[in-house]
Coordinates of C-alpha atoms (C1' of nucleotides) and ligand atoms in Angstrom, one line a residue:
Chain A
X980 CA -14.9 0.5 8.9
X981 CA -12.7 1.5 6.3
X982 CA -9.5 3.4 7.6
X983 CA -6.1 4.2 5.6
X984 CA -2.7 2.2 6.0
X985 CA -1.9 6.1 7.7
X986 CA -4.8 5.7 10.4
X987 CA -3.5 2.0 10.7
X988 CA 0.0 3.5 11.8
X989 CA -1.5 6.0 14.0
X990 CA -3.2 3.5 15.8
X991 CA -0.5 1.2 16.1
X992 CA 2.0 3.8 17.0
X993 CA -0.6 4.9 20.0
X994 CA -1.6 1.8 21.2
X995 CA 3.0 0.8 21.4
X996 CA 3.2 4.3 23.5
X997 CA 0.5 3.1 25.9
X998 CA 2.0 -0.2 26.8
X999 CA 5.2 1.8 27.2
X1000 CA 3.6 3.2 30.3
X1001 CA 2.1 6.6 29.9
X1002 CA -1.9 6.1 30.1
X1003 CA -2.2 9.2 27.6
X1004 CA -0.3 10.2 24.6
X1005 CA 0.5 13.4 23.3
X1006 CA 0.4 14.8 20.4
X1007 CA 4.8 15.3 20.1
X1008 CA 5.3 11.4 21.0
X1009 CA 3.0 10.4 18.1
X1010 CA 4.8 13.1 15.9
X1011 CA 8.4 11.8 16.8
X1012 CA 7.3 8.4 16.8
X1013 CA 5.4 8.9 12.8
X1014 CA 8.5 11.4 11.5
X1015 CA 5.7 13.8 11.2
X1016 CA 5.0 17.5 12.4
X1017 CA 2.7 18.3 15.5
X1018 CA -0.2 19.5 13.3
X1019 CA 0.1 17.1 10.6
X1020 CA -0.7 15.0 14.1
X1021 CA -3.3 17.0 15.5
X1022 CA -5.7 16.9 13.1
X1023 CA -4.9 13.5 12.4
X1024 CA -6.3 12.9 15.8
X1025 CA -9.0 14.7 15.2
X1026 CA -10.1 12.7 12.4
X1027 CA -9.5 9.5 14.4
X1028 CA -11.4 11.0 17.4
X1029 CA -14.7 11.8 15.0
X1030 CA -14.5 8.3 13.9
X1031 CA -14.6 6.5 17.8
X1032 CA -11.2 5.5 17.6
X1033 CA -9.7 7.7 20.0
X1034 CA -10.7 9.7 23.2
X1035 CA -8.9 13.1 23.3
X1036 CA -9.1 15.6 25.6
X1037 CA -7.8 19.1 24.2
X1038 CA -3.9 20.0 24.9
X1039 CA -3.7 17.3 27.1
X1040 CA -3.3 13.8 24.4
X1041 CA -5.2 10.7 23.7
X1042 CA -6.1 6.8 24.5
X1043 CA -7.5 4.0 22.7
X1044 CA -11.6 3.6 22.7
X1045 CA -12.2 0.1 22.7
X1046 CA -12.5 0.4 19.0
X1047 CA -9.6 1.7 18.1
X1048 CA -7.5 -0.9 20.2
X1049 CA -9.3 -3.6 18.3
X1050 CA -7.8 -2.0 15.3
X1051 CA -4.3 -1.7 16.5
X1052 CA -4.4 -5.4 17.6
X1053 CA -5.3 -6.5 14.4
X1054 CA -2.5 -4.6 12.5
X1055 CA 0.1 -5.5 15.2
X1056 CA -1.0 -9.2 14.3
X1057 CA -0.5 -8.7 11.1
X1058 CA 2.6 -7.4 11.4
X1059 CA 3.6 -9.9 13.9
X1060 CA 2.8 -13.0 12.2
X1061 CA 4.4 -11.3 9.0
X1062 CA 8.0 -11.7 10.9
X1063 CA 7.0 -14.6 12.2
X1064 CA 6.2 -16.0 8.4
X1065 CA 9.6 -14.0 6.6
X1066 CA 12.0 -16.0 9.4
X1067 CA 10.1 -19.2 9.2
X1068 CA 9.4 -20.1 5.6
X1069 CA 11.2 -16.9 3.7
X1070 CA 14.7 -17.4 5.1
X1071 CA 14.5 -13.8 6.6
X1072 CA 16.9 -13.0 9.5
X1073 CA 15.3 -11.5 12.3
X1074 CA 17.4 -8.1 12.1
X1075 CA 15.6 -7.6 8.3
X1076 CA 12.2 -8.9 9.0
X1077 CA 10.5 -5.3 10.8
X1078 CA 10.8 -3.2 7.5
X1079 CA 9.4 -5.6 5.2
X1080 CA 6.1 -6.6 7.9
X1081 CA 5.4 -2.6 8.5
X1082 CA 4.5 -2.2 4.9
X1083 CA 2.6 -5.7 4.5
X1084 CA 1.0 -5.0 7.3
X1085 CA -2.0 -2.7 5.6
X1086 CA -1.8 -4.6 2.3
X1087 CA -3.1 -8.2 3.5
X1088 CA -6.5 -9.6 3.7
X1089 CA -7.8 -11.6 6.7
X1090 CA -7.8 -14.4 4.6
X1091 CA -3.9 -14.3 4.3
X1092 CA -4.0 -13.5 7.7
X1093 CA -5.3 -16.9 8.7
X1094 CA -3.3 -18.8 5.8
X1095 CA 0.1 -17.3 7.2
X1096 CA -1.2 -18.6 11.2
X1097 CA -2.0 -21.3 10.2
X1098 CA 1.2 -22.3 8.2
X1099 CA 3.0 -21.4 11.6
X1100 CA 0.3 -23.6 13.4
X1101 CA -0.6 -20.4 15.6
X1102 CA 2.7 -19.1 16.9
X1103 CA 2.8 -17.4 20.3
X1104 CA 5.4 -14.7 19.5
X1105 CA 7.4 -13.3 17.1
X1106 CA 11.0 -13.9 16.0
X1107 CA 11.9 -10.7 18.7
X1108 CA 10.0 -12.7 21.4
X1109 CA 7.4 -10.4 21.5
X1110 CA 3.4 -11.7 21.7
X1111 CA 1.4 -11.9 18.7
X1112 CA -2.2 -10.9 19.5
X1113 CA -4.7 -13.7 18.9
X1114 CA -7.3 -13.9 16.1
X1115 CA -10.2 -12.7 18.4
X1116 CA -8.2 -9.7 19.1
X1117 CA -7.9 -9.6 22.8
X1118 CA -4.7 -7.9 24.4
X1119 CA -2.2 -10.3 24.8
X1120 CA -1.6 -10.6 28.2
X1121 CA 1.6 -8.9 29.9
X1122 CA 4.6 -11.1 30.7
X1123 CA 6.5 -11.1 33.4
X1124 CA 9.3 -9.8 31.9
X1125 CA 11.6 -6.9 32.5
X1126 CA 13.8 -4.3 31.3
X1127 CA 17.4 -5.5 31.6
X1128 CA 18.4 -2.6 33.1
X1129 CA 16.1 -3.4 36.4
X1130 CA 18.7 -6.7 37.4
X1131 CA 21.8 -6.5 39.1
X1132 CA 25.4 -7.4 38.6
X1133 CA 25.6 -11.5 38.8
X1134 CA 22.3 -11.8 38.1
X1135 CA 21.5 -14.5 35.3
X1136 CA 18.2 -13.7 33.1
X1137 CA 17.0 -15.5 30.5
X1138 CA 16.5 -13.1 27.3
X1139 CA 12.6 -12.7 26.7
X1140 CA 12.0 -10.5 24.2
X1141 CA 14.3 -7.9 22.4
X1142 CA 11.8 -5.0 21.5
X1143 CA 14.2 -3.0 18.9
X1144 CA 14.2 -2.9 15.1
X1145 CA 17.1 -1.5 14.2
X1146 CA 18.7 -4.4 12.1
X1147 CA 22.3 -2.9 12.7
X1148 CA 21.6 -3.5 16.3
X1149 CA 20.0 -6.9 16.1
X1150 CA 22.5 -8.3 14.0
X1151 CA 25.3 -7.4 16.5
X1152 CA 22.8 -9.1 19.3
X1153 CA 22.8 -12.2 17.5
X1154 CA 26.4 -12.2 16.4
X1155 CA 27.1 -11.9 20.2
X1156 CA 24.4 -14.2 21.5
X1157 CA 21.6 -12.2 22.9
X1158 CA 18.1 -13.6 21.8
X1159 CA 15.0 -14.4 23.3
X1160 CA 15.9 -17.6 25.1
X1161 CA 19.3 -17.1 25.5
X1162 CA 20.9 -17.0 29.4
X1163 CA 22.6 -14.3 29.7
X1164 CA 24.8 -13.6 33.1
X1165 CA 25.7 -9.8 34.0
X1166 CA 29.1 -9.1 34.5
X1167 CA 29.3 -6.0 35.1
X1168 CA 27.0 -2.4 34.9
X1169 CA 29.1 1.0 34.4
X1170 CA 27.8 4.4 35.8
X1171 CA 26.6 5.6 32.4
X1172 CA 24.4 2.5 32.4
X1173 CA 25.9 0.2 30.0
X1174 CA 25.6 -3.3 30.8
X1175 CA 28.3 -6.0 30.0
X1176 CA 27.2 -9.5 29.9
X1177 CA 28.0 -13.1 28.9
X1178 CA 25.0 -14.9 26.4
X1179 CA 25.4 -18.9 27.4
X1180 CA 26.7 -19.8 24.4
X1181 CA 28.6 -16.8 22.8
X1182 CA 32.4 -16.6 22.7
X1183 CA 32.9 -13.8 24.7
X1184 CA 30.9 -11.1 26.7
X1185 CA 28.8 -8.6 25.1
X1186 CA 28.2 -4.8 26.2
X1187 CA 25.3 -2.9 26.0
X1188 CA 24.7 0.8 26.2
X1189 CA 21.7 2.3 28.1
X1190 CA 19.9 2.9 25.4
X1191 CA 19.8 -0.8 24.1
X1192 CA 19.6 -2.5 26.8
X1193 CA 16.5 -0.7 27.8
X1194 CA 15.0 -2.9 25.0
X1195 CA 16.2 -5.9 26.2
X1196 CA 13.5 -8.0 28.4
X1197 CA 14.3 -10.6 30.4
X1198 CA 12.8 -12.7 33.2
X1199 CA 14.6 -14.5 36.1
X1200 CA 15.2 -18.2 35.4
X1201 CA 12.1 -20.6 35.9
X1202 CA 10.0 -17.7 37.7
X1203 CA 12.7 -17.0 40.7
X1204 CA 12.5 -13.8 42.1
X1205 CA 15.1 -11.3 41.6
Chain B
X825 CA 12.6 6.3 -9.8
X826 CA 9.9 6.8 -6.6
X827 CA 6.7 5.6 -8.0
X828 CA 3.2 5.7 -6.5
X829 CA 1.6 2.3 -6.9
X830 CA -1.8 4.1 -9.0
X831 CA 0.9 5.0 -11.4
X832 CA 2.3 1.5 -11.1
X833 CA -1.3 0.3 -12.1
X834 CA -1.4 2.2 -14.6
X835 CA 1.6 1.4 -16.7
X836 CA 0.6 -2.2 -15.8
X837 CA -2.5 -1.9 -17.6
X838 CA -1.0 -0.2 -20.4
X839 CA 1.9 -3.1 -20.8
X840 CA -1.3 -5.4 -20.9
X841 CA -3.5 -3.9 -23.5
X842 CA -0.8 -3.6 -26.1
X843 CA -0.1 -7.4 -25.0
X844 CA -3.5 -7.7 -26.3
X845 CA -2.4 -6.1 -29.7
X846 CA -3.3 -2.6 -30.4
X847 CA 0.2 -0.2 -30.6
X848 CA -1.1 2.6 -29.0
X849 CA -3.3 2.8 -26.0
X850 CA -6.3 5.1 -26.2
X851 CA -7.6 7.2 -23.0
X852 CA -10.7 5.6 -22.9
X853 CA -9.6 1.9 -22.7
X854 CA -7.2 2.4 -19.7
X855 CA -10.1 4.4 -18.3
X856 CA -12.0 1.3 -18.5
X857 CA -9.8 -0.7 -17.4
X858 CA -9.2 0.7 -14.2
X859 CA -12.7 2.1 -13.4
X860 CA -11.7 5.8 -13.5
X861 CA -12.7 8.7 -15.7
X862 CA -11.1 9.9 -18.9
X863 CA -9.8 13.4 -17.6
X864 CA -8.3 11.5 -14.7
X865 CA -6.5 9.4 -17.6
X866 CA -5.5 12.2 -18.9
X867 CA -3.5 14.0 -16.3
X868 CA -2.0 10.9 -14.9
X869 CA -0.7 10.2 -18.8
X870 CA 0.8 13.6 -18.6
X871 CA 2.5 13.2 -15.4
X872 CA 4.1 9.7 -16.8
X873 CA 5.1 11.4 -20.0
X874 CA 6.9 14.1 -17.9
X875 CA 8.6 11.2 -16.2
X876 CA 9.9 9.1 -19.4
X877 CA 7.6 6.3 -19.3
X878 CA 5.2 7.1 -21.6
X879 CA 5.2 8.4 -25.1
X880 CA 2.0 10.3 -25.6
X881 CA 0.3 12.0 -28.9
X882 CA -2.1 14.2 -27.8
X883 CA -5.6 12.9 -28.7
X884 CA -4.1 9.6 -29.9
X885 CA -3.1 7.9 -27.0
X886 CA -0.1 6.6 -25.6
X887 CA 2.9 3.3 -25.6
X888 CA 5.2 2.5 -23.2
X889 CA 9.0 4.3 -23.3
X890 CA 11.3 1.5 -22.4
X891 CA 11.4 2.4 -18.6
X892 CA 7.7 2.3 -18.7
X893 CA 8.3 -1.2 -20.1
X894 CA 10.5 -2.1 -17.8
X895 CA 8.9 -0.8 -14.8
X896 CA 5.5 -2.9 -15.8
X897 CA 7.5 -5.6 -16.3
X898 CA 9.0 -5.1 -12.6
X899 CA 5.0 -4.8 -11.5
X900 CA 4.0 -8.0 -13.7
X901 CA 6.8 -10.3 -12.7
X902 CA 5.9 -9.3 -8.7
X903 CA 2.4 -10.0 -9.3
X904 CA 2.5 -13.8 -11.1
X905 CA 5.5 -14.8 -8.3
X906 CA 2.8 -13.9 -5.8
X907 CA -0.3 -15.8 -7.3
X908 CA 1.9 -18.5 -8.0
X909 CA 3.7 -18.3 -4.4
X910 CA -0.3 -18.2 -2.9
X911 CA -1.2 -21.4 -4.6
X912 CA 1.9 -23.1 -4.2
X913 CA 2.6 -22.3 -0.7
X914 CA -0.3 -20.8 1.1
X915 CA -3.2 -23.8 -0.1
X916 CA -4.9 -20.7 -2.0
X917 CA -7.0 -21.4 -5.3
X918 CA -6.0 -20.5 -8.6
X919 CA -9.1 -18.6 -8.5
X920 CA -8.8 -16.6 -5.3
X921 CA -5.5 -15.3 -5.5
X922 CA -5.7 -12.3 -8.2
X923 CA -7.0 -9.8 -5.9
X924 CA -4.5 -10.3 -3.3
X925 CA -1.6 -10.2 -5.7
X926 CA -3.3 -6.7 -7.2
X927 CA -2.5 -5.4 -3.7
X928 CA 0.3 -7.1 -2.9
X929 CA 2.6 -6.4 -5.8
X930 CA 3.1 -3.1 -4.9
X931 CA 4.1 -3.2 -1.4
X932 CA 7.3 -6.1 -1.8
X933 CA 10.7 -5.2 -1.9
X934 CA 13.0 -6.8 -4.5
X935 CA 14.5 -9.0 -1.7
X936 CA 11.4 -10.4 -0.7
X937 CA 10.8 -10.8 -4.1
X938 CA 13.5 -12.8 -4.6
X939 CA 13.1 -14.6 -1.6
X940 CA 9.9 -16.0 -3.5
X941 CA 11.3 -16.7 -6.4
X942 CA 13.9 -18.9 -5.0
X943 CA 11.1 -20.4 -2.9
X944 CA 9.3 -21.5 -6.4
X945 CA 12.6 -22.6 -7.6
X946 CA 12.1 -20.0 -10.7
X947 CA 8.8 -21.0 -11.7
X948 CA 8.1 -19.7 -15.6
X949 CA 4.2 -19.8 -15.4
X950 CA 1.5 -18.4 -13.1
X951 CA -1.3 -20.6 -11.8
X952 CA -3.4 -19.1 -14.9
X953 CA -0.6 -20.1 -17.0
X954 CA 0.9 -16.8 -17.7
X955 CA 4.2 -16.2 -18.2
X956 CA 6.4 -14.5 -15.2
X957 CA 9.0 -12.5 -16.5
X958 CA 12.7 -13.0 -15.7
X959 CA 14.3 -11.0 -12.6
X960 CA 16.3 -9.3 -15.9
X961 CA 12.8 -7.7 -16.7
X962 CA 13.3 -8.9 -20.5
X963 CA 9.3 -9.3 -22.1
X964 CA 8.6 -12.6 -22.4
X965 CA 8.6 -14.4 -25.5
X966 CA 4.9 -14.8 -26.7
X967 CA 4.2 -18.2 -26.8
X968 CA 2.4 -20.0 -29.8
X969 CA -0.4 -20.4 -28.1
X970 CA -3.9 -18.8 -29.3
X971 CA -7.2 -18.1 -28.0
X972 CA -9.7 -21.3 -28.4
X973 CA -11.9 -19.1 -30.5
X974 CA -9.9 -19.8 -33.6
X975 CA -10.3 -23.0 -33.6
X976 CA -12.9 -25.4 -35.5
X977 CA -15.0 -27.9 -34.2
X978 CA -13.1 -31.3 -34.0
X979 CA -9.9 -30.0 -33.0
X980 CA -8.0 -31.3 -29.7
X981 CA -6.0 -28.7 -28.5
X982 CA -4.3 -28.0 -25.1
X983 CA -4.8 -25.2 -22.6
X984 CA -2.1 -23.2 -21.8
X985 CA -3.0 -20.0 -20.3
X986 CA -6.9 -18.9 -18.9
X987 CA -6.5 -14.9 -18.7
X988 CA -9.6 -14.8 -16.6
X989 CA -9.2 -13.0 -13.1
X990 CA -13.3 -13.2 -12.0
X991 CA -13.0 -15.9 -9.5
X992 CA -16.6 -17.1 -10.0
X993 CA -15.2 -17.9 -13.8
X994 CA -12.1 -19.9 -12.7
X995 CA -14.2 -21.6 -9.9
X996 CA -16.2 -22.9 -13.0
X997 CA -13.5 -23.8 -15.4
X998 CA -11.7 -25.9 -12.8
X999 CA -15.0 -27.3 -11.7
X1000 CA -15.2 -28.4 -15.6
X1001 CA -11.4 -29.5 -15.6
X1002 CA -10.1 -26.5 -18.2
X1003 CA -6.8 -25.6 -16.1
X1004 CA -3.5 -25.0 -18.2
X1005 CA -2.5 -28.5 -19.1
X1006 CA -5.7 -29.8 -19.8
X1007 CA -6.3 -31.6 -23.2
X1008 CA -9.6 -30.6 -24.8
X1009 CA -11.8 -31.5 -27.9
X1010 CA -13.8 -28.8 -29.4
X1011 CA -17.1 -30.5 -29.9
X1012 CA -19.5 -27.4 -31.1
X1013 CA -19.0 -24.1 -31.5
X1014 CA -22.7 -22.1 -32.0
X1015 CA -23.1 -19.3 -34.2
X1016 CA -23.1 -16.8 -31.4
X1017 CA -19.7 -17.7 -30.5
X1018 CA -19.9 -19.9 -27.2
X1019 CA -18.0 -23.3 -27.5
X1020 CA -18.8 -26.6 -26.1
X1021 CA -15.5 -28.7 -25.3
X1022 CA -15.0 -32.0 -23.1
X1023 CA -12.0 -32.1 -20.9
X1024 CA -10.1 -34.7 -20.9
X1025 CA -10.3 -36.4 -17.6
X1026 CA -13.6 -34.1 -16.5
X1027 CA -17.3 -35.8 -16.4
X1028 CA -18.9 -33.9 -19.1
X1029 CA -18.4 -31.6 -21.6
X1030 CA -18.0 -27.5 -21.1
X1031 CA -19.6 -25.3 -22.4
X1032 CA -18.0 -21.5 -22.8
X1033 CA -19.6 -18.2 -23.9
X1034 CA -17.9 -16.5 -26.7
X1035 CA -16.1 -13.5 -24.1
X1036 CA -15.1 -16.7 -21.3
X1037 CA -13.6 -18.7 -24.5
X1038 CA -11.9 -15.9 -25.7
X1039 CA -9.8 -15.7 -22.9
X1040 CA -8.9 -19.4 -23.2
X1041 CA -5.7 -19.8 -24.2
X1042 CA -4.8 -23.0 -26.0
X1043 CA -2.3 -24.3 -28.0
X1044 CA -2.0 -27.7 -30.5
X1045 CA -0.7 -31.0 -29.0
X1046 CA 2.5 -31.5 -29.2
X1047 CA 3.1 -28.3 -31.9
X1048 CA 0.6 -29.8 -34.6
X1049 CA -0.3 -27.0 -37.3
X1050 CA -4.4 -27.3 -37.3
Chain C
dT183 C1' 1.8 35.6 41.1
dT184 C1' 3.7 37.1 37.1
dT185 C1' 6.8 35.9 33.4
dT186 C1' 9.0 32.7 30.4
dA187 C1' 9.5 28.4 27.9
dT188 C1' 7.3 24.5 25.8
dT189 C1' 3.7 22.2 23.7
dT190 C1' -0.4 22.2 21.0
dT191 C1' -3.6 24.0 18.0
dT192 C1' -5.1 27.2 14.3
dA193 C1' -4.5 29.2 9.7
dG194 C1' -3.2 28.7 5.3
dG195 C1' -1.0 26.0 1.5
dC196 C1' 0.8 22.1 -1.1
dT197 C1' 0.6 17.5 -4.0
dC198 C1' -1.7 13.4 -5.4
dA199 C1' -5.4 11.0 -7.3
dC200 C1' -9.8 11.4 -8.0
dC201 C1' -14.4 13.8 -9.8
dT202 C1' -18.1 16.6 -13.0
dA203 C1' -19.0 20.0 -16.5
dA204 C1' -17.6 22.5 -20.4
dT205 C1' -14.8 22.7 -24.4
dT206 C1' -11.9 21.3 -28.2
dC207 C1' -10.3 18.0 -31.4
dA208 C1' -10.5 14.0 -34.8
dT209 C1' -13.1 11.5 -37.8
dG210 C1' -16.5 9.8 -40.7
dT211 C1' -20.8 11.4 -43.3
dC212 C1' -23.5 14.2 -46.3
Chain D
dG605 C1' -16.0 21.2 -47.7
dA606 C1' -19.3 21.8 -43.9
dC607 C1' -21.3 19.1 -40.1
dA608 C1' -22.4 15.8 -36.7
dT609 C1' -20.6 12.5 -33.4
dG610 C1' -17.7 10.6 -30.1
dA611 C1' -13.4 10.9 -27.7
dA612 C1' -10.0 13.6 -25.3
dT613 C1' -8.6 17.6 -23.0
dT614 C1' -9.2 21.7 -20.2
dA615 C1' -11.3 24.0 -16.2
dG616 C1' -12.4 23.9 -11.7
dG617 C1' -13.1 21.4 -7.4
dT618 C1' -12.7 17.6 -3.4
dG619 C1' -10.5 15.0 0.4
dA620 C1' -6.4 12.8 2.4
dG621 C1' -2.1 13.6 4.3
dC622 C1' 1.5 16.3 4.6
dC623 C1' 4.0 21.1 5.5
dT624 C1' 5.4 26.1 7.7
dA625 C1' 4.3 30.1 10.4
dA626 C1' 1.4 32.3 13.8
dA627 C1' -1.5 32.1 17.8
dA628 C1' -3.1 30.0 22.0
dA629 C1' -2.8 27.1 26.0
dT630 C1' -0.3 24.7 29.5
dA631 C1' 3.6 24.0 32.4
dA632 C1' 7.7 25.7 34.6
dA633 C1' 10.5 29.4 36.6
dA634 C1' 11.3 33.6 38.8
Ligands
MN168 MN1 3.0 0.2 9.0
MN169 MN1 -6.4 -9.4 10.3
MN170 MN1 -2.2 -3.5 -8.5
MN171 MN1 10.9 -6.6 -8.2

DNA sequence: TTTTATTTTTAGGCTCACCTAATTCATGTC
DNA sequence: GACATGAATTAGGTGAGCCTAAAAATAAAA
């Protein structure tokens, strides 16, 4: 099947909202999500739908066929390894890697593909900790880790996966210790939701605002329950 | 200046045919060259002429503006980094990476770019011997090499550049030891043009039809007049 | 249950890069 | 100098992916 680097990003962008939670997607989350209007979205989908990609049910938003989550897979691999490749072997920091994978993304053939995995010898993740799909394409299987935002003050995590790409905002991570494998203990979590915590490691502690620490995974130390 | 990467192509192939000698680029040849029709041609020429990088005469085809040289340059200088960073650092063949440097080219930004470049330590050739332009986007200086058809039987000359993209051709020539570097004697050349050469270092001798030879490059040993 | 607000779809249009068919121009020949 | 030939341009049209404005459906509030 050949479908557009467009379609590629529609798919992509669906199949991110649906391990987000939701089961179906609408039409407005796609839109904000793209930086496109609502009908530009629409009949997007209805293109995708024509084609077996998607299942839509009028008014009501889409999911994945089978097919079409193949497809998003294989460009979230793409873009995966891509980061993966840029920090490893192209000096790329981690905050500048997203931008330059979501345009390669479309443009690489499956040959590259298995020359770039195989020059990382198969990596598990990506430089923000989170899984790169495998070569046959099944979904990578959920980990066990968790929002931030769902621990408690004192509790000590250890930083899983960072799931934003703004670089402004990973840079100041880094520069204040929070990356995936880093301990982090939390000091303190105000009203409004920020949390203030101290990366192992890092001079001093390091506050987080709702909004960015939602995007901050973490799992309890060697599997202890929280 | 936001250009599309057809138009890219397109000034690309333009920057390459007056390489190839002609001043001014008829319809009709870029046509050929990138598998389209003439009236599409046409209105793309018109749309580049709007924009600076072409000068056009109606009916008479068109040359490069200095932007328009610049930016194929730009185009040129992305796509020999990335066949030379394929070969060099992803175990591709000189033969296989064309295609994905066509795609490619288009789709890196200048810091990745220059990630590469730095990566290759500079490098002044492609794998097909071609030169890369400088990051100041200044035309190369056209070496002294010439194409292996003006030569007589008897001469030893050395290849420097095979401006062959088919795949299937390289395959052969490397299979046959002609690769830029390679000394070769000219042992016959039949009146219909095709040349019969021994590599030096290769089993047997090679033998090239008259449009394969004339895309081998060669120059004399060590500056010899012949 | 009716009304209102929000979301989605429909309707209609735009640009880009392509096409085919018809026309016009340039050029070389009689 | 008129004419035939081939190349280039004009004319008109398509599909992809986007848009705004209007209409319809759903969800929330009264
Ligand atoms: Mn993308
Ligand atoms: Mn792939
Ligand atoms: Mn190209
Ligand atoms: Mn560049």
């Amino acid at each position: 099947m050949m479908l557009s680097d467009v379609m590629e990003d529609y798919l992509k962008t669906i199949y991110q909202l649906q391990r987000e939670g939701d089961d179906r997607i609408r039409t407005s989350e796609i839109a904000t999500e793209l930086d496109v209007t609502s009908p530009t979205v629409t009949s997007m989908l209805e293109k995708l739908e024509e084609r077996g990609l998607v299942d839509r049910e009028k008014y009501r938003g889409v999911t994945l066929t089978e097919e079409g989550k193949t497809v998003a897979l294989e460009v979230v691999r793409h873009h995966r390894l891509l980061e993966a490749y840029l920090t490893e072997h192209l000096d790329y920091d981690w905050s500048e890697v997203h931008e330059e994978a979501d345009r390669l993304e479309h443009h690489i053939s499956e040959d590259f593909e298995a020359r770039v995995a195989a020059a990382l010898d198969d990596p598990d993740v990506d430089p923000h900790g989170s899984p790169i799909p495998g070569a046959d394409l099944e979904p990578p299987t959920a980990s066990d880790a968790e929002s931030v935002t769902q621990f408690e003050e004192g509790d000590v995590v250890v930083v899983e996966e960072v799931a934003d790409h703004d670089p402004e905002v990973l840079s100041y991570l880094a520069d204040h210790g929070v990356e995936p494998g880093v301990e982090l203990e939390i000091l303190e979590i105000a009203p409004f939701g920020m949390i203030t915590a101290q990366a192992i490691g890092a001079d001093g502690p390091v506050s987080l605002p709702a909004d960015v620490a939602r995007h901050v995974r973490v799992a309890s130390p060697s599997g202890v329950e929280h």
